Amino acid sequence: MSADFVVRPSSIDSTVVSVTTVGDMLRRAAHTWSHEALITPKVRWSFADFDHRVDEFARAYLAHGVQPRDKVGVLLAQEGDYYAAVFGAMRIGAIAVPINARFKSRELGHVLRSSDMRILLVTAAVRGSTDFVALIHEVLPEMDTAASATLSLSSTPELRHVVVFEGPAGKGETDGDAFLSAGATVDIDRVHAASERVSVRDIAIIMYTSGTTSSPKGAMLSHEALNRSATVVGGNRQLLTMDDRVWNPLPMFHVGGMNFLLCCLAYGATHVHVGDFTPAGALAQIDAEDITVSLGSFDMMWMEVLRRPECDPSKWKRMRMVMIAVGAPERMREMQNKVPQAKLVSAFGATECCGFFSYGDVNDSVDIRTQWTGRPLEGLEMKIADPDTGVPFPPHTVGEIQYRGYSLFSGYYKEPEVTAAAIDADGWFHSGDLGMIDENGQVKFVSRLKDMLKVGGENVASAEIEDFLQQHPDVLTAQVVSAPDARYMEVPCAYLILKPGSTATEAEIIDSCKGQISTFKIPRYVRFVTEFPMSGTKVKKVELRAIIAAELKSAGITEAPKITLS
C-alpha cells in the first residue's frame, strides 16, 4: 500500500486489457468454443446456439423500430430467452433494463415511468405468487382500453410494445411468437452493421438499485465496465478455463448474476443457472452438472442447499471454489467445513461497480478467506476514508469505502444531482458502506453509513419504505430501521406514530404492504410509538435499532415471521 493508504494498481497486479462490447464477447466465444455455454432447467445451449438466439431477438427488435439507446425492459422467466432478450438488445446498441421479479406495483411503476423504455418483454406464466401480466395492467390501466398492440400511453409515452411470452396476448399486448417472427423479415446484415456501430463506452444496461432516496435508481453500466470487470474477476480471482462449469443461483436482474455470466463468456466456461431458485432444485442441479465453481452468492442461499437432508458434498468431486458475498465469519467457517475440498472465498461490491470491487484469493489462509472479503480487483483504486473530506484513514480504521476505476458506473439515469452527490470531483465513488482495510489490502465490510438495510443480500432504502408507509391513511409518521435476523442478517422494523383516533394494528399495516412493495421490503415488525428519540432535528435511529434488538433478544426471537401472500 502507498503511504496515503490508498490501494492502487501496480505493475505486479496489473492485468492485460482487452475490451470489446458485450454482444461481441458472445460472438467471439461462439467462434472460439463449441461446447455447452448455458445450462438452465429448460435449455442446454452451445455458444453458437446462444449466439444464434441472441440474433433472433436482435432482428425482432430492429423489426419493431428499436434504435440505439432505446430501452428494452425484461421481465421474463430466468431461462434461455431471458439471456437472449438482454443480449439481443445490447448487441444492436439498445439498452437492456432487467427488472427485479420481486418488484410489486409501486416499484414496477417507477421503473416503467423513469426508464423511458420502448419495449417491455414479460412472461405470462405466473411465477411464485406473481402474475406479471396482471401486474403490468395494474400499473398501466390504459392498456385495457388500448386500440391496438402498438401503445400510446400517457403515463409511459415512450412505451410502444408489451410483448407477452408463454401465453396468449391480451388487450394492448403483443404476442411473443409474432414478435420474434417479425424478425425474420430483417436481414442478419442489419444486425451485424448495428453491432459494429456500438462503442465500448456506450451504456449496455441499466440496473435499478435501492439507495437512500424513496425510489430505486437506475445505474448505467457501459460495455467496457461490464467487459473489463468480468475479465478481471473471471481470470484473476475465479481462475476460469474452458473446463470449468460454474453454478450461479443469482437472477440476471442482479448485477452479480450478470457478472458471473460474462466471466464465463470471457474464458469459455459453462454457465449453469438454477432458474427460479429452490434449495431442492439447486442441489439436484449441482449434483447432476459436475460443478467446479459454485457462486453460492449469499450465505443464506448456500446454507439452504447445504442443510438439505439429502445433501452430500463428498459427491462434488471437482468443486474447487465456493464464493459467498460478505458472509458472517462463523457461518463462513461452517460452510468451509461442509465442503472441505473447495476453497471458500468472500467478495464485496455493488451494482455501481458491475458487481465486485474486492474478491478473495484461494491462496489465502482459511482465516483470511472467512473473515475478510478479499483485496480490491486489479486496476481499481480503493481507500477507506472520511466520508466528508475523502481523506484516507490508516489500516484497521473504520471509514467509508470509496473506489474509482474502469468498472465504475456511468451515473444514475436522469438523476444528475444524485450522481454528483455519489461521485466526487476526483472520480471517487462514495459507496455508503463502512469498512476497514489491513496492511495487505484485505477489505472487511462493517456496516452501512447511509440509512440503508441489506436484507438477504438485497439493498433496501429506509426512506423508500417510510415514504410508502406514510401514505397509509392511519399513519402520521414512519421511521424504519434494521432488526437483527439469523436468516436474512437484518429485516425492516417500522416505528409508527399513528394519526389521532387510529386503531391500526401490526397485522393491518403489514397486510397493506403486500402486493404493493417487494416482500423483502415489508416490515417484519411494527411498533407504535407516540414520539421518536431525537437529537436536535434528527431521529436517533441508533436507539430505535437498539430497542428492537433488545426486545427480540429478550424474547428469544432469532428469525422474523415469514411473509405470506394470499
Coordinates of C-alpha atoms in Angstrom, one line a residue:
M1 CA 0.0 0.0 0.0
S2 CA 1.1 3.6 -0.6
A3 CA 1.9 6.0 2.2
D4 CA -1.6 7.6 1.9
F5 CA -3.2 4.2 2.4
V6 CA -4.9 4.1 -1.0
V7 CA -4.8 0.8 -2.8
R8 CA -3.6 1.5 -6.3
P9 CA -2.8 -0.6 -9.4
S10 CA 0.8 -1.7 -9.7
S11 CA 3.0 -3.5 -12.2
I12 CA 2.6 -6.6 -10.1
D13 CA -1.1 -6.8 -10.1
S14 CA -1.9 -5.2 -13.4
T15 CA -3.9 -7.2 -16.0
V16 CA -3.9 -7.2 -19.8
V17 CA -6.7 -5.0 -21.0
S18 CA -8.7 -6.3 -24.0
V19 CA -12.0 -4.5 -24.3
T20 CA -15.0 -5.1 -26.6
T21 CA -18.7 -4.8 -26.5
V22 CA -20.9 -7.3 -24.6
G23 CA -22.5 -8.5 -27.9
D24 CA -19.1 -9.1 -29.4
M25 CA -17.9 -11.0 -26.3
L26 CA -20.6 -13.6 -27.1
R27 CA -19.8 -13.6 -30.8
R28 CA -16.2 -14.2 -30.2
A29 CA -17.0 -17.0 -27.8
A30 CA -19.2 -18.7 -30.4
H31 CA -16.4 -18.6 -32.9
T32 CA -13.9 -20.0 -30.3
W33 CA -15.7 -22.7 -28.3
S34 CA -18.1 -25.5 -29.4
H35 CA -19.1 -27.0 -26.0
E36 CA -22.0 -26.0 -23.8
A37 CA -22.2 -22.3 -22.9
L38 CA -25.5 -22.2 -21.0
I39 CA -27.4 -24.7 -19.0
T40 CA -30.7 -24.0 -17.3
P41 CA -33.6 -26.3 -16.2
K42 CA -35.0 -26.0 -19.7
V43 CA -32.2 -25.3 -22.2
R44 CA -28.7 -26.6 -23.0
W45 CA -27.1 -24.2 -25.4
S46 CA -23.7 -24.3 -27.1
F47 CA -22.0 -20.9 -27.5
A48 CA -23.3 -21.0 -31.1
D49 CA -26.8 -21.8 -30.0
F50 CA -26.7 -18.9 -27.6
D51 CA -25.3 -16.5 -30.2
H52 CA -28.0 -17.6 -32.8
R53 CA -30.9 -17.0 -30.4
V54 CA -29.5 -13.5 -29.5
D55 CA -29.5 -12.7 -33.2
E56 CA -33.2 -13.7 -33.4
F57 CA -34.1 -11.3 -30.6
A58 CA -31.9 -8.6 -32.2
R59 CA -33.7 -8.9 -35.5
A60 CA -37.1 -8.7 -33.8
Y61 CA -36.1 -5.5 -32.0
L62 CA -35.0 -4.0 -35.3
A63 CA -38.2 -5.1 -36.9
H64 CA -40.1 -3.2 -34.2
G65 CA -38.2 0.0 -34.7
V66 CA -35.7 -0.2 -31.8
Q67 CA -32.9 2.3 -32.2
P68 CA -29.5 2.8 -30.5
R69 CA -30.0 3.9 -26.8
D70 CA -33.7 2.8 -26.8
K71 CA -34.5 1.0 -23.6
V72 CA -35.8 -2.6 -23.6
G73 CA -37.3 -3.9 -20.3
V74 CA -37.0 -7.6 -19.5
L75 CA -39.4 -9.3 -17.0
L76 CA -39.1 -12.9 -18.3
A77 CA -38.6 -16.2 -16.6
Q78 CA -35.0 -17.0 -15.7
E79 CA -34.4 -19.2 -18.7
G80 CA -32.6 -19.1 -22.0
D81 CA -34.7 -16.4 -23.6
Y82 CA -34.1 -14.1 -20.7
Y83 CA -30.4 -14.1 -21.7
A84 CA -31.2 -13.8 -25.4
A85 CA -33.5 -10.9 -24.8
V86 CA -30.9 -8.9 -22.8
F87 CA -28.0 -9.7 -25.1
G88 CA -30.1 -9.1 -28.2
A89 CA -30.8 -5.5 -27.0
M90 CA -27.1 -4.8 -26.1
R91 CA -25.9 -6.3 -29.4
I92 CA -27.6 -3.6 -31.5
G93 CA -26.8 -0.7 -29.2
A94 CA -30.1 -0.6 -27.3
I95 CA -30.0 -0.6 -23.5
A96 CA -31.3 -3.5 -21.6
V97 CA -33.3 -2.8 -18.4
P98 CA -33.6 -6.1 -16.4
I99 CA -36.5 -5.7 -13.9
N100 CA -36.4 -7.3 -10.5
A101 CA -39.0 -10.0 -10.5
R102 CA -39.7 -9.3 -6.8
F103 CA -40.9 -5.8 -7.6
K104 CA -44.6 -5.0 -6.9
S105 CA -46.8 -2.4 -8.4
R106 CA -45.2 0.6 -6.8
E107 CA -41.6 -0.3 -7.7
L108 CA -42.5 -1.6 -11.2
G109 CA -44.5 1.6 -12.0
H110 CA -41.5 3.7 -11.0
V111 CA -39.1 1.7 -13.3
L112 CA -41.6 1.8 -16.3
R113 CA -42.0 5.6 -16.0
S114 CA -38.4 6.6 -15.2
S115 CA -36.6 4.4 -17.6
D116 CA -38.3 5.6 -20.8
M117 CA -38.4 2.0 -22.1
R118 CA -39.7 1.4 -25.6
I119 CA -40.4 -2.3 -25.3
L120 CA -41.2 -4.5 -22.3
L121 CA -40.9 -8.3 -22.5
V122 CA -42.9 -10.1 -19.9
T123 CA -43.7 -13.7 -19.0
A124 CA -47.4 -14.7 -19.0
A125 CA -47.0 -17.7 -16.7
V126 CA -47.3 -17.0 -13.0
R127 CA -44.0 -17.1 -11.2
G128 CA -44.3 -17.9 -7.5
S129 CA -47.1 -15.7 -6.2
T130 CA -46.8 -13.1 -9.0
D131 CA -48.8 -12.8 -12.2
F132 CA -46.6 -10.4 -14.1
V133 CA -49.1 -9.6 -16.9
A134 CA -51.8 -8.7 -14.3
L135 CA -49.2 -6.6 -12.5
I136 CA -48.4 -4.8 -15.8
H137 CA -52.1 -4.0 -16.3
E138 CA -52.4 -2.8 -12.7
V139 CA -49.6 -0.4 -13.2
L140 CA -50.7 0.6 -16.8
P141 CA -54.5 0.5 -16.7
E142 CA -54.7 2.4 -20.0
M143 CA -53.7 -0.9 -21.7
D144 CA -57.1 -2.2 -21.0
T145 CA -58.6 0.3 -23.5
A146 CA -55.7 0.4 -26.0
A147 CA -56.9 0.5 -29.6
S148 CA -54.1 -1.8 -30.8
A149 CA -50.9 -3.6 -29.7
T150 CA -48.9 -0.6 -30.6
L151 CA -49.2 1.5 -27.5
S152 CA -49.5 5.2 -26.9
L153 CA -50.0 5.7 -23.2
S154 CA -49.9 9.0 -21.3
S155 CA -48.1 7.6 -18.2
T156 CA -45.3 5.9 -20.3
P157 CA -45.2 7.9 -23.6
E158 CA -42.1 6.0 -24.9
L159 CA -43.5 2.6 -24.5
R160 CA -44.7 1.0 -27.7
H161 CA -45.0 -2.7 -27.1
V162 CA -45.6 -5.0 -24.1
V163 CA -44.6 -8.4 -25.5
V164 CA -46.0 -11.4 -23.8
F165 CA -44.3 -14.8 -23.8
E166 CA -45.5 -18.2 -22.6
G167 CA -49.2 -17.3 -23.1
P168 CA -51.8 -15.7 -25.3
A169 CA -51.6 -11.9 -25.9
G170 CA -54.5 -9.9 -24.4
K171 CA -55.7 -6.3 -24.7
G172 CA -52.8 -3.9 -25.6
E173 CA -50.3 -6.8 -25.7
T174 CA -48.0 -8.1 -28.5
D175 CA -47.7 -11.9 -28.9
G176 CA -44.2 -13.1 -28.2
D177 CA -44.1 -15.6 -31.1
A178 CA -45.4 -13.0 -33.5
F179 CA -42.8 -10.6 -32.2
L180 CA -39.9 -12.9 -32.9
S181 CA -41.4 -14.0 -36.3
A182 CA -41.3 -10.4 -37.4
G183 CA -37.5 -10.5 -37.1
A184 CA -37.4 -13.0 -40.0
T185 CA -38.0 -10.0 -42.3
V186 CA -34.8 -8.3 -41.1
D187 CA -31.6 -9.3 -42.9
I188 CA -28.9 -10.5 -40.5
D189 CA -26.5 -8.0 -42.1
R190 CA -28.5 -5.2 -40.4
V191 CA -27.7 -6.8 -37.0
H192 CA -24.1 -7.0 -37.9
A193 CA -24.0 -3.4 -39.0
A194 CA -25.7 -2.2 -35.9
S195 CA -23.4 -4.3 -33.7
E196 CA -20.3 -2.8 -35.4
R197 CA -21.6 0.7 -34.5
V198 CA -21.8 0.1 -30.8
S199 CA -19.0 1.7 -28.8
V200 CA -17.4 0.2 -25.7
R201 CA -18.2 3.4 -23.8
D202 CA -21.9 3.2 -24.7
I203 CA -24.4 2.2 -22.0
A204 CA -25.2 -1.5 -22.2
I205 CA -27.6 -1.9 -19.3
I206 CA -29.5 0.0 -16.7
M207 CA -29.9 -1.8 -13.4
Y208 CA -32.2 -0.4 -10.8
T209 CA -30.8 -0.4 -7.3
S210 CA -32.0 1.0 -4.0
G211 CA -30.4 4.0 -2.5
T212 CA -31.2 6.4 0.3
T213 CA -33.9 8.1 -1.8
S214 CA -37.5 7.0 -1.9
S215 CA -37.3 5.1 -5.2
P216 CA -34.8 2.8 -6.9
K217 CA -32.2 4.5 -9.1
G218 CA -31.1 3.3 -12.5
A219 CA -27.3 2.6 -12.5
M220 CA -26.0 2.9 -16.0
L221 CA -23.2 0.3 -16.8
S222 CA -21.2 0.6 -20.0
H223 CA -20.0 -2.3 -22.3
E224 CA -16.4 -1.5 -21.2
A225 CA -17.2 -1.6 -17.5
L226 CA -19.0 -4.9 -17.8
N227 CA -16.4 -6.5 -20.0
R228 CA -13.3 -5.4 -18.0
S229 CA -14.9 -6.3 -14.7
A230 CA -15.8 -9.8 -15.8
T231 CA -12.4 -10.3 -17.5
V232 CA -10.6 -9.5 -14.2
V233 CA -12.9 -11.4 -11.9
G234 CA -13.1 -14.5 -14.1
G235 CA -9.4 -14.6 -14.9
N236 CA -7.6 -13.3 -11.8
R237 CA -10.0 -14.5 -9.0
Q238 CA -12.1 -17.3 -10.3
L239 CA -9.2 -18.7 -12.5
L240 CA -11.7 -19.9 -15.1
T241 CA -10.9 -22.0 -18.1
M242 CA -13.0 -23.8 -20.7
D243 CA -13.1 -26.9 -18.5
D244 CA -15.0 -25.1 -15.7
R245 CA -18.7 -25.5 -15.0
V246 CA -19.9 -22.5 -13.0
W247 CA -23.1 -22.7 -10.9
N248 CA -25.0 -19.5 -10.4
P249 CA -28.2 -19.0 -8.3
L250 CA -28.4 -15.3 -8.8
P251 CA -31.1 -13.9 -11.2
M252 CA -30.0 -11.9 -14.2
F253 CA -31.7 -8.8 -12.8
H254 CA -29.0 -8.9 -10.1
V255 CA -25.7 -7.4 -11.2
G256 CA -23.8 -10.4 -9.7
G257 CA -25.7 -12.8 -11.9
M258 CA -24.8 -10.8 -15.0
N259 CA -21.1 -10.5 -13.9
F260 CA -20.9 -14.3 -13.4
L261 CA -22.3 -15.0 -16.9
L262 CA -19.9 -12.6 -18.5
C263 CA -17.0 -14.2 -16.6
C264 CA -17.9 -17.5 -18.3
L265 CA -18.1 -15.9 -21.7
A266 CA -14.7 -14.4 -21.4
Y267 CA -13.0 -17.7 -20.6
G268 CA -15.2 -20.3 -22.3
A269 CA -16.6 -21.8 -19.0
T270 CA -20.0 -23.3 -18.9
H271 CA -22.6 -21.2 -17.1
V272 CA -25.1 -23.4 -15.1
H273 CA -28.1 -21.4 -13.9
V274 CA -30.7 -22.7 -11.4
G275 CA -33.6 -20.7 -13.0
D276 CA -36.1 -19.9 -10.2
F277 CA -34.2 -20.8 -7.1
T278 CA -35.4 -23.5 -4.7
P279 CA -32.9 -25.3 -2.4
A280 CA -34.1 -28.8 -3.7
G281 CA -33.8 -27.8 -7.3
A282 CA -30.4 -26.1 -6.7
L283 CA -29.0 -29.2 -5.0
A284 CA -30.3 -31.5 -7.8
Q285 CA -28.6 -29.4 -10.4
I286 CA -25.3 -29.2 -8.6
D287 CA -25.3 -33.0 -8.2
A288 CA -26.0 -33.5 -11.8
E289 CA -23.8 -31.0 -13.6
D290 CA -20.3 -31.7 -12.3
I291 CA -19.8 -28.2 -11.0
T292 CA -16.3 -26.8 -10.4
V293 CA -17.0 -23.3 -9.2
S294 CA -20.1 -22.6 -7.1
L295 CA -21.1 -19.0 -6.8
G296 CA -23.2 -19.6 -3.7
S297 CA -23.5 -15.8 -3.5
F298 CA -25.4 -15.1 -0.3
D299 CA -24.7 -17.4 2.6
M300 CA -28.5 -17.7 3.2
M301 CA -28.9 -19.3 -0.2
W302 CA -25.9 -21.6 0.0
M303 CA -26.8 -22.8 3.6
E304 CA -30.3 -23.7 2.4
V305 CA -28.6 -26.0 -0.1
L306 CA -26.1 -27.5 2.4
R307 CA -28.7 -28.1 5.0
R308 CA -30.9 -30.3 2.8
P309 CA -31.0 -33.8 4.3
E310 CA -30.1 -35.4 1.0
C311 CA -27.0 -33.1 0.5
D312 CA -23.7 -35.0 0.2
P313 CA -20.9 -32.6 -0.7
S314 CA -18.5 -35.6 -1.0
K315 CA -20.1 -36.2 -4.4
W316 CA -18.9 -32.9 -5.7
K317 CA -15.5 -34.3 -6.8
R318 CA -14.4 -31.4 -9.0
M319 CA -15.7 -28.4 -6.9
R320 CA -12.7 -26.3 -6.3
M321 CA -14.2 -22.9 -5.3
V322 CA -17.2 -21.5 -3.5
M323 CA -17.9 -17.8 -3.4
I324 CA -20.0 -16.0 -0.8
A325 CA -20.8 -12.3 -0.7
V326 CA -20.0 -10.8 2.7
G327 CA -20.8 -13.9 4.8
A328 CA -20.8 -13.8 8.6
P329 CA -17.4 -15.3 9.8
E330 CA -18.9 -18.0 11.9
R331 CA -21.2 -19.1 9.1
M332 CA -18.3 -18.9 6.6
R333 CA -16.4 -21.4 8.8
E334 CA -19.4 -23.7 8.9
M335 CA -19.7 -23.6 5.1
Q336 CA -16.0 -24.2 4.6
N337 CA -16.1 -27.3 6.9
K338 CA -19.1 -28.7 5.0
V339 CA -17.3 -28.6 1.6
P340 CA -13.6 -29.1 2.6
Q341 CA -12.4 -30.0 -0.9
A342 CA -13.3 -26.5 -2.2
K343 CA -11.7 -23.2 -1.2
L344 CA -14.3 -20.8 0.2
V345 CA -13.8 -17.1 -0.6
S346 CA -15.7 -14.0 0.1
A347 CA -16.3 -10.9 -2.1
F348 CA -17.9 -7.5 -1.8
G349 CA -19.3 -4.9 -4.2
A350 CA -22.3 -3.1 -5.6
T351 CA -24.3 -2.5 -8.7
E352 CA -22.4 0.7 -9.2
C353 CA -19.1 -1.3 -9.9
C354 CA -20.6 -4.0 -12.1
G355 CA -20.8 -6.4 -9.1
F356 CA -17.5 -6.5 -7.3
F357 CA -14.6 -4.3 -6.2
S358 CA -13.0 -6.8 -3.8
Y359 CA -12.7 -10.6 -4.2
G360 CA -11.0 -13.3 -2.2
D361 CA -8.0 -15.3 -3.3
V362 CA -7.9 -19.1 -3.0
N363 CA -4.2 -18.9 -2.0
D364 CA -5.0 -17.0 1.2
S365 CA -5.3 -18.8 4.5
V366 CA -8.7 -20.1 5.7
D367 CA -8.7 -17.4 8.5
I368 CA -8.3 -14.6 5.9
R369 CA -10.8 -16.1 3.5
T370 CA -13.5 -16.5 6.1
Q371 CA -13.0 -13.2 7.9
W372 CA -12.2 -10.7 5.0
T373 CA -13.8 -10.0 1.6
G374 CA -10.6 -10.1 -0.4
R375 CA -8.4 -7.5 -2.0
P376 CA -9.6 -4.8 -4.5
L377 CA -9.7 -6.0 -8.0
E378 CA -6.6 -5.4 -10.2
G379 CA -6.8 -2.0 -11.8
L380 CA -9.1 -0.4 -9.3
E381 CA -8.2 2.2 -6.7
M382 CA -9.8 1.9 -3.2
K383 CA -9.5 3.7 0.1
I384 CA -11.1 3.8 3.5
A385 CA -11.8 7.5 4.0
D386 CA -13.6 10.2 5.9
P387 CA -16.9 10.4 4.2
D388 CA -17.0 14.2 4.3
T389 CA -13.4 15.1 3.4
G390 CA -12.2 12.0 1.5
V391 CA -9.0 11.9 3.5
P392 CA -7.8 8.3 3.7
F393 CA -7.6 6.5 7.0
P394 CA -4.8 4.2 8.1
P395 CA -5.3 0.4 8.2
H396 CA -7.7 -1.1 10.7
T397 CA -9.6 2.1 10.9
V398 CA -13.3 2.1 10.1
G399 CA -14.4 4.6 7.4
E400 CA -16.3 4.8 4.2
I401 CA -15.3 2.5 1.4
Q402 CA -14.5 4.7 -1.7
Y403 CA -13.3 3.5 -5.1
R404 CA -12.8 4.5 -8.7
G405 CA -11.7 2.9 -11.9
Y406 CA -12.8 1.1 -15.1
S407 CA -15.8 -0.8 -13.6
L408 CA -17.5 2.3 -12.1
F409 CA -21.0 3.0 -13.4
S410 CA -21.7 6.0 -15.7
G411 CA -24.2 7.6 -13.4
Y412 CA -27.8 7.2 -12.4
Y413 CA -30.2 7.6 -15.3
K414 CA -31.8 11.0 -15.5
E415 CA -30.5 11.9 -11.9
P416 CA -27.5 14.2 -12.4
E417 CA -27.8 15.6 -8.9
V418 CA -27.8 12.2 -7.2
T419 CA -24.9 11.2 -9.4
A420 CA -22.9 14.2 -8.5
A421 CA -23.5 13.5 -4.8
A422 CA -22.3 9.9 -5.2
I423 CA -19.1 10.6 -7.3
D424 CA -16.9 13.4 -6.2
A425 CA -14.8 15.8 -8.4
D426 CA -11.8 13.4 -8.3
G427 CA -13.9 10.4 -9.6
W428 CA -14.2 8.6 -6.2
F429 CA -17.5 6.8 -5.7
H430 CA -18.8 7.2 -2.2
S431 CA -20.3 3.8 -1.6
G432 CA -22.1 4.5 1.7
D433 CA -20.5 1.3 3.1
L434 CA -18.4 1.3 6.2
G435 CA -15.4 -0.9 6.2
M436 CA -11.7 -1.3 7.0
I437 CA -8.6 -2.5 5.3
D438 CA -5.4 -4.1 6.6
E439 CA -1.8 -3.6 5.7
N440 CA -2.0 -6.2 2.9
G441 CA -5.0 -4.6 1.3
Q442 CA -7.6 -7.1 2.6
V443 CA -11.1 -5.4 2.8
K444 CA -13.7 -6.0 5.5
F445 CA -17.3 -4.8 5.4
V446 CA -18.5 -3.4 8.8
S447 CA -21.9 -1.8 8.3
R448 CA -23.8 0.8 6.3
L449 CA -23.1 4.5 6.5
K450 CA -26.2 5.5 4.7
D451 CA -29.7 4.9 6.0
M452 CA -29.9 1.5 4.3
L453 CA -30.6 -2.1 5.1
K454 CA -29.3 -5.2 3.5
V455 CA -32.0 -7.9 3.6
G456 CA -30.7 -11.3 2.5
G457 CA -28.3 -9.5 0.1
E458 CA -30.8 -7.0 -1.3
N459 CA -30.2 -3.3 -0.7
V460 CA -33.2 -1.6 0.9
A461 CA -33.6 2.1 1.5
S462 CA -35.3 3.0 4.7
A463 CA -36.7 6.2 3.0
E464 CA -38.4 4.1 0.4
I465 CA -40.4 2.1 3.0
E466 CA -41.1 5.1 5.1
D467 CA -42.4 7.0 2.1
F468 CA -44.8 4.1 1.3
L469 CA -46.0 3.7 4.9
Q470 CA -46.7 7.3 5.3
Q471 CA -49.3 7.1 2.5
H472 CA -51.4 4.7 4.7
P473 CA -54.5 6.6 5.9
D474 CA -53.8 5.8 9.6
V475 CA -50.0 6.6 9.6
L476 CA -48.8 10.1 10.6
T477 CA -45.0 9.4 10.6
A478 CA -42.8 6.4 10.0
Q479 CA -39.3 5.5 10.8
V480 CA -37.7 2.3 9.5
V481 CA -34.6 0.6 11.0
S482 CA -33.0 -2.8 10.8
A483 CA -33.8 -5.6 13.2
P484 CA -31.2 -8.5 13.5
D485 CA -32.2 -11.7 11.8
A486 CA -30.5 -15.1 11.7
R487 CA -31.8 -15.9 8.2
Y488 CA -31.5 -12.6 6.4
M489 CA -28.9 -10.8 8.6
E490 CA -31.4 -8.0 9.0
V491 CA -35.0 -7.2 8.3
P492 CA -37.1 -4.0 8.3
C493 CA -38.7 -2.8 11.5
A494 CA -41.2 0.1 11.4
Y495 CA -41.8 2.5 14.2
L496 CA -45.0 4.4 13.6
I497 CA -46.8 7.4 15.0
L498 CA -50.5 7.0 14.1
K499 CA -53.0 9.7 13.4
P500 CA -55.3 10.7 16.3
G501 CA -58.1 8.2 16.7
S502 CA -56.4 5.5 14.6
T503 CA -56.6 1.9 15.9
A504 CA -54.4 0.2 13.2
T505 CA -52.7 -3.0 14.2
E506 CA -49.4 -4.5 13.3
A507 CA -51.1 -7.1 11.1
E508 CA -53.1 -4.5 9.3
I509 CA -50.0 -2.4 8.5
I510 CA -48.1 -5.5 7.2
D511 CA -51.1 -6.6 5.1
S512 CA -51.3 -3.2 3.5
C513 CA -47.8 -3.6 2.1
K514 CA -48.4 -7.0 0.5
G515 CA -48.7 -6.7 -3.3
Q516 CA -47.5 -3.1 -3.2
I517 CA -43.8 -3.4 -2.4
S518 CA -41.4 -6.3 -2.6
T519 CA -41.7 -8.8 0.2
F520 CA -38.1 -8.2 1.3
K521 CA -39.1 -4.5 2.0
I522 CA -42.2 -5.3 4.0
P523 CA -41.6 -4.6 7.8
R524 CA -41.5 -7.8 9.7
Y525 CA -42.0 -5.9 13.0
V526 CA -44.2 -2.9 13.5
R527 CA -44.1 -0.9 16.7
F528 CA -46.4 2.0 17.6
V529 CA -44.9 5.0 19.5
T530 CA -46.1 8.5 20.4
E531 CA -42.7 10.1 19.8
F532 CA -39.2 9.3 18.4
P533 CA -35.9 9.7 20.3
M534 CA -34.4 12.9 18.8
S535 CA -31.0 14.6 18.5
G536 CA -31.8 18.1 17.6
T537 CA -33.9 17.8 14.5
K538 CA -32.8 14.2 13.6
V539 CA -34.4 10.9 14.8
K540 CA -31.9 8.8 16.7
K541 CA -32.3 5.6 14.7
V542 CA -29.4 4.0 16.6
E543 CA -31.7 4.0 19.7
L544 CA -34.6 2.5 17.7
R545 CA -32.3 -0.3 16.4
A546 CA -31.1 -1.0 20.0
I547 CA -34.7 -1.1 21.3
I548 CA -35.9 -3.7 18.8
A549 CA -32.7 -5.7 19.1
A550 CA -33.0 -5.9 22.9
E551 CA -36.7 -6.8 22.6
L552 CA -36.0 -9.7 20.2
K553 CA -33.1 -11.0 22.3
S554 CA -35.2 -10.9 25.5
A555 CA -38.0 -12.8 23.8
G556 CA -35.5 -15.4 22.2
I557 CA -36.6 -14.4 18.7
T558 CA -33.8 -15.0 16.1
E559 CA -35.8 -15.2 12.9
A560 CA -38.6 -12.9 11.8
P561 CA -42.0 -14.3 10.8
K562 CA -42.2 -15.2 7.1
I563 CA -44.4 -13.0 4.8
T564 CA -47.2 -15.0 3.2
L565 CA -49.0 -13.6 0.2
S566 CA -52.6 -14.9 -0.1

